[in-house]
């Protein structure tokens, strides 16, 4: 593709470039640059891509797209925002594949993954659509699973994925849109048919600094969608929707365009009446938790905006499969229940523990840790929540990354000081799970919180395999072998 065509729609300030120059590839990591590439230099959170322009040129980059022109007399294009420019380059390079599909973006602190999976299920069954999915657990093209490294891919990779989906015949895409993705322009230039706001609670303040900044990042989604579905009961809803130029559908348990009435919660799931302006339908979903009411309302409203009647969506949801790592039951032989959930924020932990208290015959046992190199202020908050809502707490390690696990645990325990709830510290997560199983009592519900779908633990900069399902199964086998010996 010639450079002039590749740069269409980009705010160009200055440069030394030939529009007829043929570009054979695009890179934004100098280690991956190949001869003939357009190298895009971006300023990141940890490093400045402009530092690597010489390396990219040495590797054969044909031109550089940047915010600060190199001192050397080399082909370059200067723009005011190279992140936004990379997004537009991706759209141009892959011929705007998203334009041929209907996109649904889901943002919020909790509930994004479950929402996308349930909506994918409805669109496939009700419309016969082939649906792409992009999110935390994995990416999917119809039924094909595509591994993922982050919730929302970098803009150029996102456009590559859209192209794969469009070429495979996808008519719809449901995707999680993280606050990082919105702040870092990964979805710049992408038009969503529907945007969904689930909720906003404390998370990622290490990146955003304040809750206001965090909220405003998520609010950007509703400036680039046709219809905005939002949780009207959330205290941040008004700020989220303040600058929205889209149509609006409010959901909630109070006054809303689509409201939940006659809610019933149980260990087997949720049931309620979804009351719209002209009709009311009975809804049942086999995933427990009061928070699932809001997730389900969002799914119903989005599906309706895409042409699926409420009654049809409700029928499909009755038989929807469970989502991996979201209140997921792990088989155990004892008279106790073990659940895995991705709850890694104060609100998510509070939601799931509150739900468990509603059906536990015995104690509610919470096993959790907090991630390293992330928002430290939520650690004592989560410690207090666990102490307030669980009967017994096992504090352990999550993804410590480059922090010392014992230091993270100390921050958590700080929030438990002064409470009467019994707790233990077992730093090694595998040992902690085995401890929980050894000390389980009849009727207990044991929550393994924080890892969810993840099958690894990040220690330092290394990803180590750790699948909690495998840990439980292996220990059960070990105990059974001991009994037979």
Coordinates of C-alpha atoms in Angstrom, one line a residue:
X1 CA 0.0 0.0 0.0
X2 CA 1.4 3.4 -0.8
X3 CA 2.1 5.8 2.1
X4 CA -0.4 8.4 1.1
X5 CA -3.3 5.9 1.2
X6 CA -2.1 4.5 4.5
X7 CA -2.1 7.9 6.1
X8 CA -5.6 8.9 5.1
X9 CA -7.5 10.5 8.0
X10 CA -4.4 11.2 10.1
X11 CA -3.6 14.6 11.5
X12 CA -0.3 15.3 9.8
X13 CA 1.7 18.3 11.1
X14 CA 5.0 18.0 9.3
X15 CA 7.5 15.6 7.9
X16 CA 9.7 14.5 5.0
X17 CA 7.8 11.8 3.1
X18 CA 6.7 10.7 -0.3
X19 CA 3.0 9.8 -0.7
X20 CA 3.9 7.3 -3.4
X21 CA 6.4 5.4 -1.2
X22 CA 5.3 1.7 -1.1
X23 CA 4.9 0.3 2.4
X24 CA 5.0 -3.4 2.9
X25 CA 4.1 -3.7 6.5
X26 CA 3.4 -1.8 9.8
X27 CA 5.2 -2.2 13.1
X28 CA 5.2 -0.4 16.4
X29 CA 7.8 -2.6 18.2
X30 CA 11.3 -2.0 16.8
X31 CA 12.1 -5.7 17.6
X32 CA 9.5 -6.8 15.1
X33 CA 10.3 -4.2 12.4
X34 CA 10.9 -5.6 8.9
X35 CA 12.3 -4.0 5.7
X36 CA 9.7 -1.8 4.1
X37 CA 7.7 -1.2 7.2
X38 CA 6.1 2.0 8.4
X39 CA 7.3 2.2 12.0
X40 CA 5.0 4.0 14.4
X41 CA 6.7 5.5 17.5
X42 CA 4.4 5.8 20.5
X43 CA 5.0 7.2 24.0
X44 CA 4.1 4.4 26.4
X45 CA 3.6 4.2 30.2
X46 CA 7.1 2.7 30.7
X47 CA 9.1 3.8 27.7
X48 CA 9.1 6.2 24.8
X49 CA 9.0 4.5 21.4
X50 CA 10.8 7.4 19.8
X51 CA 14.0 6.1 21.5
X52 CA 13.8 3.0 19.2
X53 CA 13.5 4.9 15.9
X54 CA 17.2 4.3 15.1
X55 CA 16.8 0.5 15.7
X56 CA 13.7 0.4 13.5
X57 CA 15.6 2.3 10.7
X58 CA 18.5 -0.1 11.0
X59 CA 16.1 -3.0 10.5
X60 CA 14.9 -1.4 7.3
X61 CA 11.9 0.7 8.2
X62 CA 10.9 2.7 5.1
X63 CA 9.3 5.6 7.0
X64 CA 8.6 6.7 10.6
X65 CA 5.3 7.9 11.9
X66 CA 6.0 9.9 15.1
X67 CA 5.2 12.9 17.3
X68 CA 8.9 14.1 17.4
X69 CA 10.8 14.2 14.2
X70 CA 14.2 12.4 14.2
X71 CA 17.2 14.6 13.9
X72 CA 18.5 12.4 11.1
X73 CA 17.4 13.2 7.5
X74 CA 15.1 10.1 7.2
X75 CA 11.6 9.7 5.8
X76 CA 9.2 10.7 8.6
X77 CA 5.6 11.9 9.2
X78 CA 4.9 14.0 12.3
X79 CA 1.4 13.8 13.9
X80 CA -0.1 15.2 17.1
X81 CA -1.0 11.8 18.5
X82 CA 0.8 8.7 17.3
X83 CA -1.5 6.3 19.2
X84 CA -4.6 7.7 17.4
X85 CA -2.6 7.6 14.2
X86 CA -1.7 3.9 14.7
X87 CA -5.4 3.2 15.1
X88 CA -6.2 4.9 11.8
X89 CA -3.3 3.2 10.1
X90 CA -4.8 -0.1 11.2
X91 CA -8.2 0.8 9.8
X92 CA -6.6 1.8 6.5
X93 CA -4.2 -1.2 6.3
X94 CA -7.0 -3.8 6.9
X95 CA -9.6 -1.9 4.8
X96 CA -11.9 -1.0 7.7
X97 CA -13.2 -4.5 8.4
X98 CA -15.4 -3.4 11.3
X99 CA -17.6 -1.4 8.9
X100 CA -19.0 -4.7 7.6
X101 CA -20.1 -6.0 11.1
X102 CA -22.2 -4.8 14.0
X103 CA -20.1 -4.2 17.0
X104 CA -21.1 -4.3 20.7
X105 CA -18.7 -2.8 23.2
X106 CA -19.0 -3.7 26.9
X107 CA -17.3 -1.5 29.5
X108 CA -17.4 -1.4 33.3
X109 CA -15.4 -2.7 36.3
X110 CA -17.2 -6.0 36.6
X111 CA -19.4 -8.2 34.5
X112 CA -17.9 -7.5 31.1
X113 CA -16.9 -11.1 30.3
X114 CA -20.2 -12.7 31.4
X115 CA -22.1 -10.1 29.4
X116 CA -20.2 -10.8 26.2
X117 CA -20.6 -14.5 26.4
X118 CA -24.3 -14.4 27.1
X119 CA -24.9 -11.9 24.3
X120 CA -22.9 -14.0 21.9
X121 CA -25.1 -16.9 22.7
X122 CA -28.3 -15.0 22.1
X123 CA -27.1 -13.5 18.7
X124 CA -26.0 -16.9 17.5
X125 CA -29.2 -18.7 18.4
X126 CA -31.7 -15.9 17.7
X127 CA -30.3 -14.5 14.5
X128 CA -28.2 -17.4 13.2
X129 CA -25.3 -15.0 13.2
X130 CA -21.6 -15.9 13.3
X131 CA -20.3 -13.9 16.2
X132 CA -16.7 -12.8 17.0
X133 CA -15.8 -12.3 20.7
X134 CA -12.9 -10.3 22.2
X135 CA -12.2 -10.3 25.9
X136 CA -10.4 -11.3 29.0
X137 CA -10.9 -15.1 28.8
X138 CA -10.1 -15.5 25.1
X139 CA -11.0 -14.3 21.7
X140 CA -13.3 -16.3 19.5
X141 CA -14.2 -16.3 15.8
X142 CA -17.5 -18.2 15.9
X143 CA -16.5 -21.4 17.7
X144 CA -12.7 -21.0 16.9
X145 CA -10.7 -20.0 20.0
X146 CA -8.0 -17.4 19.6
X147 CA -5.6 -16.9 22.6
X148 CA -5.5 -13.4 24.0
X149 CA -2.9 -11.4 26.0
X150 CA -5.0 -8.5 27.1
X151 CA -8.7 -7.6 27.4
X152 CA -8.6 -5.3 24.4
X153 CA -5.7 -5.7 21.9
X154 CA -3.5 -2.9 20.6
X155 CA -5.3 -1.0 17.9
X156 CA -3.4 -2.5 14.9
X157 CA -3.9 -6.0 16.3
X158 CA -7.5 -5.3 16.9
X159 CA -8.0 -4.3 13.3
X160 CA -6.1 -7.5 12.2
X161 CA -8.5 -9.5 14.4
X162 CA -11.5 -7.7 12.9
X163 CA -10.3 -8.5 9.4
X164 CA -10.0 -12.2 10.4
X165 CA -13.5 -12.1 11.7
X166 CA -15.0 -10.4 8.7
X167 CA -13.2 -12.7 6.3
X168 CA -14.5 -15.7 8.3
X169 CA -18.1 -14.5 7.8
X170 CA -18.8 -12.8 11.2
X171 CA -21.7 -10.4 11.1
X172 CA -21.5 -9.4 14.7
X173 CA -18.7 -8.8 17.3
X174 CA -19.1 -8.5 21.0
X175 CA -16.1 -7.2 22.9
X176 CA -14.9 -6.1 26.2
X177 CA -13.6 -2.5 26.1
X178 CA -11.3 -1.8 29.0
X179 CA -10.6 1.7 30.4
X180 CA -6.9 1.2 29.3
X181 CA -8.0 0.6 25.8
X182 CA -10.1 3.7 25.7
X183 CA -7.4 5.8 27.3
X184 CA -4.7 4.4 25.0
X185 CA -6.8 4.9 21.8
X186 CA -7.0 1.2 21.0
X187 CA -10.5 1.5 19.8
X188 CA -10.0 4.9 18.2
X189 CA -12.1 5.2 15.0
X190 CA -14.2 2.2 15.8
X191 CA -17.9 2.6 15.6
X192 CA -20.1 0.5 17.9
X193 CA -23.7 -0.3 17.2
X194 CA -24.3 -0.7 20.9
X195 CA -22.3 0.2 24.0
X196 CA -23.0 -1.3 27.4
X197 CA -22.0 0.1 30.8
X198 CA -22.2 -2.5 33.6
X199 CA -20.9 -0.6 36.7
X200 CA -18.0 1.4 38.1
X201 CA -16.1 0.6 41.3
X202 CA -12.5 1.0 42.4
X203 CA -9.9 -0.5 40.2
X204 CA -6.9 0.5 38.0
X205 CA -6.2 3.7 40.1
X206 CA -2.5 2.9 39.6
X207 CA -3.1 3.9 36.0
X208 CA -5.9 6.4 36.1
X209 CA -5.1 8.2 39.4
X210 CA -8.6 9.0 40.4
X211 CA -12.1 7.5 40.1
X212 CA -13.1 10.5 38.0
X213 CA -10.4 9.8 35.5
X214 CA -11.3 6.2 35.5
X215 CA -15.0 7.0 34.9
X216 CA -14.2 9.5 32.1
X217 CA -12.1 6.9 30.3
X218 CA -15.0 4.5 30.2
X219 CA -17.4 7.3 29.2
X220 CA -15.5 7.6 25.8
X221 CA -17.2 4.5 24.6
X222 CA -20.6 6.3 24.5
X223 CA -19.2 9.0 22.2
X224 CA -18.7 6.3 19.5
X225 CA -21.7 4.1 19.6
X226 CA -25.3 4.2 18.2
X227 CA -27.1 3.1 21.3
X228 CA -25.9 3.2 24.9
X229 CA -27.2 0.7 27.4
X230 CA -26.4 1.8 30.9
X231 CA -26.9 0.7 34.5
X232 CA -29.0 3.6 35.9
X233 CA -28.6 2.4 39.5
X234 CA -24.9 2.9 39.4
X235 CA -23.8 6.2 41.1
X236 CA -21.4 7.0 38.2
X237 CA -24.1 6.5 35.5
X238 CA -24.9 10.2 35.1
X239 CA -21.2 11.1 34.6
X240 CA -20.7 8.2 32.3
X241 CA -23.6 9.3 30.0
X242 CA -23.1 13.1 30.3
X243 CA -21.3 13.5 27.0
X244 CA -23.0 10.7 25.2
X245 CA -24.4 11.5 21.7
X246 CA -26.1 8.2 21.3
X247 CA -29.5 6.8 21.9
X248 CA -30.0 5.5 25.4
X249 CA -31.6 2.5 27.1
X250 CA -31.4 2.5 30.9
X251 CA -31.5 -0.7 33.0
X252 CA -31.9 -1.2 36.7
X253 CA -34.0 -2.3 39.6
X254 CA -35.6 1.1 40.0
X255 CA -37.0 3.3 37.4
X256 CA -35.5 2.3 34.0
X257 CA -36.4 1.5 30.4
X258 CA -35.8 -2.1 31.3
X259 CA -36.3 -2.9 34.9
X260 CA -35.9 -6.1 37.1
X261 CA -39.0 -6.9 39.2
X262 CA -39.7 -9.8 41.6
X263 CA -36.1 -10.9 41.9
X264 CA -35.3 -14.4 43.3
X265 CA -31.8 -15.4 44.1
X266 CA -30.6 -19.0 44.7
X267 CA -27.6 -21.3 44.5
X268 CA -28.9 -22.4 41.1
X269 CA -29.1 -19.0 39.6
X270 CA -31.3 -15.9 39.3
X271 CA -34.9 -15.3 38.3
X272 CA -36.8 -12.1 37.8
X273 CA -39.3 -10.3 35.6
X274 CA -37.8 -8.0 33.0
X275 CA -40.3 -5.1 32.6
X276 CA -40.0 -3.0 29.5
X277 CA -42.2 -0.1 28.4
X278 CA -44.6 -2.4 26.5
X279 CA -44.0 -5.9 27.8
X280 CA -42.8 -8.0 30.7
X281 CA -41.0 -11.4 30.4
X282 CA -39.9 -13.9 32.9
X283 CA -36.1 -14.4 32.9
X284 CA -34.0 -17.2 34.5
X285 CA -30.2 -17.6 34.2
X286 CA -28.3 -20.5 35.8
X287 CA -25.5 -18.3 37.2
X288 CA -25.9 -17.2 40.9
X289 CA -25.4 -13.8 42.3
X290 CA -27.4 -10.5 42.6
X291 CA -24.9 -8.8 40.3
X292 CA -26.1 -11.2 37.5
X293 CA -29.4 -9.3 37.5
X294 CA -27.7 -6.3 36.0
X295 CA -25.5 -8.3 33.7
X296 CA -28.6 -10.0 32.3
X297 CA -30.6 -6.8 32.0
X298 CA -27.7 -5.3 29.9
X299 CA -27.6 -8.4 27.7
X300 CA -31.4 -8.3 27.2
X301 CA -31.4 -4.5 26.3
X302 CA -28.5 -4.8 23.9
X303 CA -30.0 -7.8 22.2
X304 CA -33.3 -5.9 21.8
X305 CA -31.4 -3.0 20.3
X306 CA -30.0 -5.5 17.7
X307 CA -33.4 -6.8 16.8
X308 CA -33.9 -9.8 19.2
X309 CA -37.3 -9.7 21.1
X310 CA -37.1 -9.9 24.9
X311 CA -39.0 -13.2 25.0
X312 CA -36.6 -14.9 22.5
X313 CA -33.6 -13.7 24.5
X314 CA -35.2 -14.9 27.8
X315 CA -35.8 -18.4 26.2
X316 CA -32.2 -18.7 25.2
X317 CA -30.7 -17.5 28.5
X318 CA -32.5 -20.3 30.4
X319 CA -30.1 -22.7 28.7
X320 CA -26.9 -20.6 28.4
X321 CA -23.7 -22.3 29.5
X322 CA -21.7 -21.2 32.5
X323 CA -18.8 -18.8 31.8
X324 CA -15.4 -20.1 32.8
X325 CA -14.0 -18.5 36.0
X326 CA -17.2 -16.7 36.8
X327 CA -18.9 -18.4 39.9
X328 CA -17.6 -21.7 38.4
X329 CA -18.2 -24.8 40.4
X330 CA -15.2 -27.1 40.9
X331 CA -16.1 -30.8 41.5
X332 CA -15.1 -32.1 44.9
X333 CA -16.0 -35.4 46.7
X334 CA -16.7 -33.8 50.1
X335 CA -19.9 -32.3 51.4
X336 CA -18.8 -28.8 50.6
X337 CA -18.9 -26.5 47.5
X338 CA -15.8 -25.0 45.9
X339 CA -16.2 -22.1 43.5
X340 CA -13.7 -20.2 41.3
X341 CA -14.4 -16.6 40.5
X342 CA -12.4 -13.8 38.9
X343 CA -13.4 -11.3 41.6
X344 CA -10.3 -9.2 42.0
X345 CA -11.8 -5.8 42.9
X346 CA -13.4 -4.7 46.2
X347 CA -16.9 -4.5 44.6
X348 CA -16.6 -7.9 42.8
X349 CA -15.4 -9.6 46.0
X350 CA -18.3 -8.1 48.0
X351 CA -20.8 -9.1 45.3
X352 CA -19.8 -12.7 45.1
X353 CA -19.4 -13.1 48.9
X354 CA -22.8 -11.6 49.5
X355 CA -24.3 -14.0 47.0
X356 CA -22.7 -17.0 48.7
X357 CA -24.1 -16.0 52.0
X358 CA -27.5 -16.3 50.6
X359 CA -27.2 -20.0 50.0
X360 CA -24.3 -21.4 52.0
X361 CA -25.4 -24.2 54.5
X362 CA -22.2 -23.8 56.4
X363 CA -19.4 -21.3 56.5
X364 CA -18.4 -18.9 53.6
X365 CA -14.7 -19.3 53.2
X366 CA -12.8 -16.7 51.2
X367 CA -9.4 -17.5 49.7
X368 CA -7.8 -14.5 47.8
X369 CA -4.8 -12.3 47.3
X370 CA -4.2 -9.1 45.3
X371 CA -2.1 -8.4 42.2
X372 CA 1.4 -6.9 42.5
X373 CA 2.4 -3.7 40.6
X374 CA -1.3 -2.6 40.7
X375 CA -3.5 -0.4 42.8
X376 CA -2.3 -0.8 46.4
X377 CA -5.2 1.2 47.9
X378 CA -7.7 -1.6 47.1
X379 CA -5.8 -4.2 49.1
X380 CA -6.9 -3.2 52.7
X381 CA -10.4 -2.6 51.3
X382 CA -10.6 -6.2 50.0
X383 CA -9.2 -7.4 53.3
X384 CA -12.0 -5.7 55.2
X385 CA -14.7 -6.9 52.8
X386 CA -13.5 -10.5 53.2
X387 CA -13.5 -10.2 57.0
X388 CA -16.9 -8.6 57.0
X389 CA -18.6 -11.0 54.6
X390 CA -16.8 -14.3 55.1
X391 CA -16.7 -16.6 58.1
X392 CA -13.1 -17.6 57.5
X393 CA -10.5 -16.0 55.3
X394 CA -7.3 -17.5 53.8
X395 CA -5.0 -14.7 52.6
X396 CA -2.6 -15.9 49.9
X397 CA -0.8 -14.7 46.8
X398 CA -2.4 -13.8 43.4
X399 CA -0.1 -12.5 40.7
X400 CA 2.7 -10.9 42.7
X401 CA 4.6 -9.8 39.6
X402 CA 7.7 -7.8 40.8
X403 CA 6.4 -7.2 44.4
X404 CA 7.2 -9.4 47.4
X405 CA 4.1 -11.5 48.1
X406 CA 4.5 -11.0 51.9
X407 CA 4.3 -7.2 51.4
X408 CA 1.1 -7.5 49.3
X409 CA -0.4 -9.8 52.0
X410 CA 0.6 -7.3 54.7
X411 CA -1.4 -4.6 52.9
X412 CA -4.4 -6.9 52.7
X413 CA -4.2 -7.9 56.4
X414 CA -4.1 -4.2 57.4
X415 CA -7.8 -4.0 56.4
X416 CA -8.6 -7.0 58.6
X417 CA -7.2 -5.5 61.8
X418 CA -9.9 -5.0 64.5
X419 CA -12.3 -7.5 62.9
X420 CA -13.4 -10.7 64.7
X421 CA -13.2 -12.9 61.6
X422 CA -10.7 -15.7 61.9
X423 CA -8.1 -15.7 59.1
X424 CA -4.8 -17.4 58.2
X425 CA -2.0 -16.5 55.9
X426 CA -0.7 -19.1 53.5
X427 CA 1.5 -17.4 51.0
X428 CA 1.9 -20.1 48.4
X429 CA -1.4 -20.3 46.5
X430 CA -1.3 -24.1 45.9
X431 CA -0.7 -24.7 49.6
X432 CA -3.5 -22.3 50.4
X433 CA -6.0 -24.3 48.3
X434 CA -4.9 -27.5 49.8
X435 CA -5.3 -26.0 53.3
X436 CA -8.8 -24.9 52.4
X437 CA -9.7 -28.4 51.3
X438 CA -8.1 -30.0 54.4
X439 CA -10.1 -27.7 56.7
X440 CA -13.5 -27.8 54.9
X441 CA -16.5 -28.5 56.9
X442 CA -19.9 -30.0 55.8
X443 CA -22.0 -27.3 54.1
X444 CA -19.1 -24.9 53.5
X445 CA -18.8 -22.8 50.4
X446 CA -15.2 -22.1 49.6
X447 CA -14.5 -19.2 47.2
X448 CA -11.2 -19.2 45.3
X449 CA -11.2 -15.5 44.2
X450 CA -9.0 -13.5 41.9
X451 CA -7.7 -16.0 39.3
X452 CA -10.9 -17.0 37.6
X453 CA -10.2 -18.1 34.0
X454 CA -6.4 -17.6 34.3
X455 CA -4.3 -20.7 34.1
X456 CA -1.1 -19.0 35.2
X457 CA 0.5 -17.0 38.0
X458 CA 2.8 -14.1 37.2
X459 CA 5.9 -14.1 39.5
X460 CA 8.4 -11.4 38.6
X461 CA 8.2 -11.2 34.8
X462 CA 7.6 -14.9 34.5
X463 CA 4.2 -16.6 33.8
X464 CA 4.1 -19.9 35.6
X465 CA 1.4 -22.5 34.9
X466 CA -1.3 -22.6 37.7
X467 CA -4.8 -23.8 37.0
X468 CA -6.8 -23.9 40.1
X469 CA -9.0 -26.6 38.7
X470 CA -6.0 -28.8 38.2
X471 CA -4.7 -28.0 41.7
X472 CA -8.0 -29.2 43.2
X473 CA -8.2 -32.3 41.0
X474 CA -4.6 -33.3 41.7
X475 CA -5.1 -33.0 45.5
X476 CA -8.3 -35.0 45.4
X477 CA -6.4 -37.7 43.6
X478 CA -3.6 -37.6 46.1
X479 CA -6.0 -37.9 49.0
X480 CA -7.8 -40.8 47.4
X481 CA -4.5 -42.6 46.8
X482 CA -3.6 -42.1 50.5
X483 CA -6.9 -43.6 51.5
X484 CA -6.3 -46.7 49.3
X485 CA -2.7 -47.2 50.5

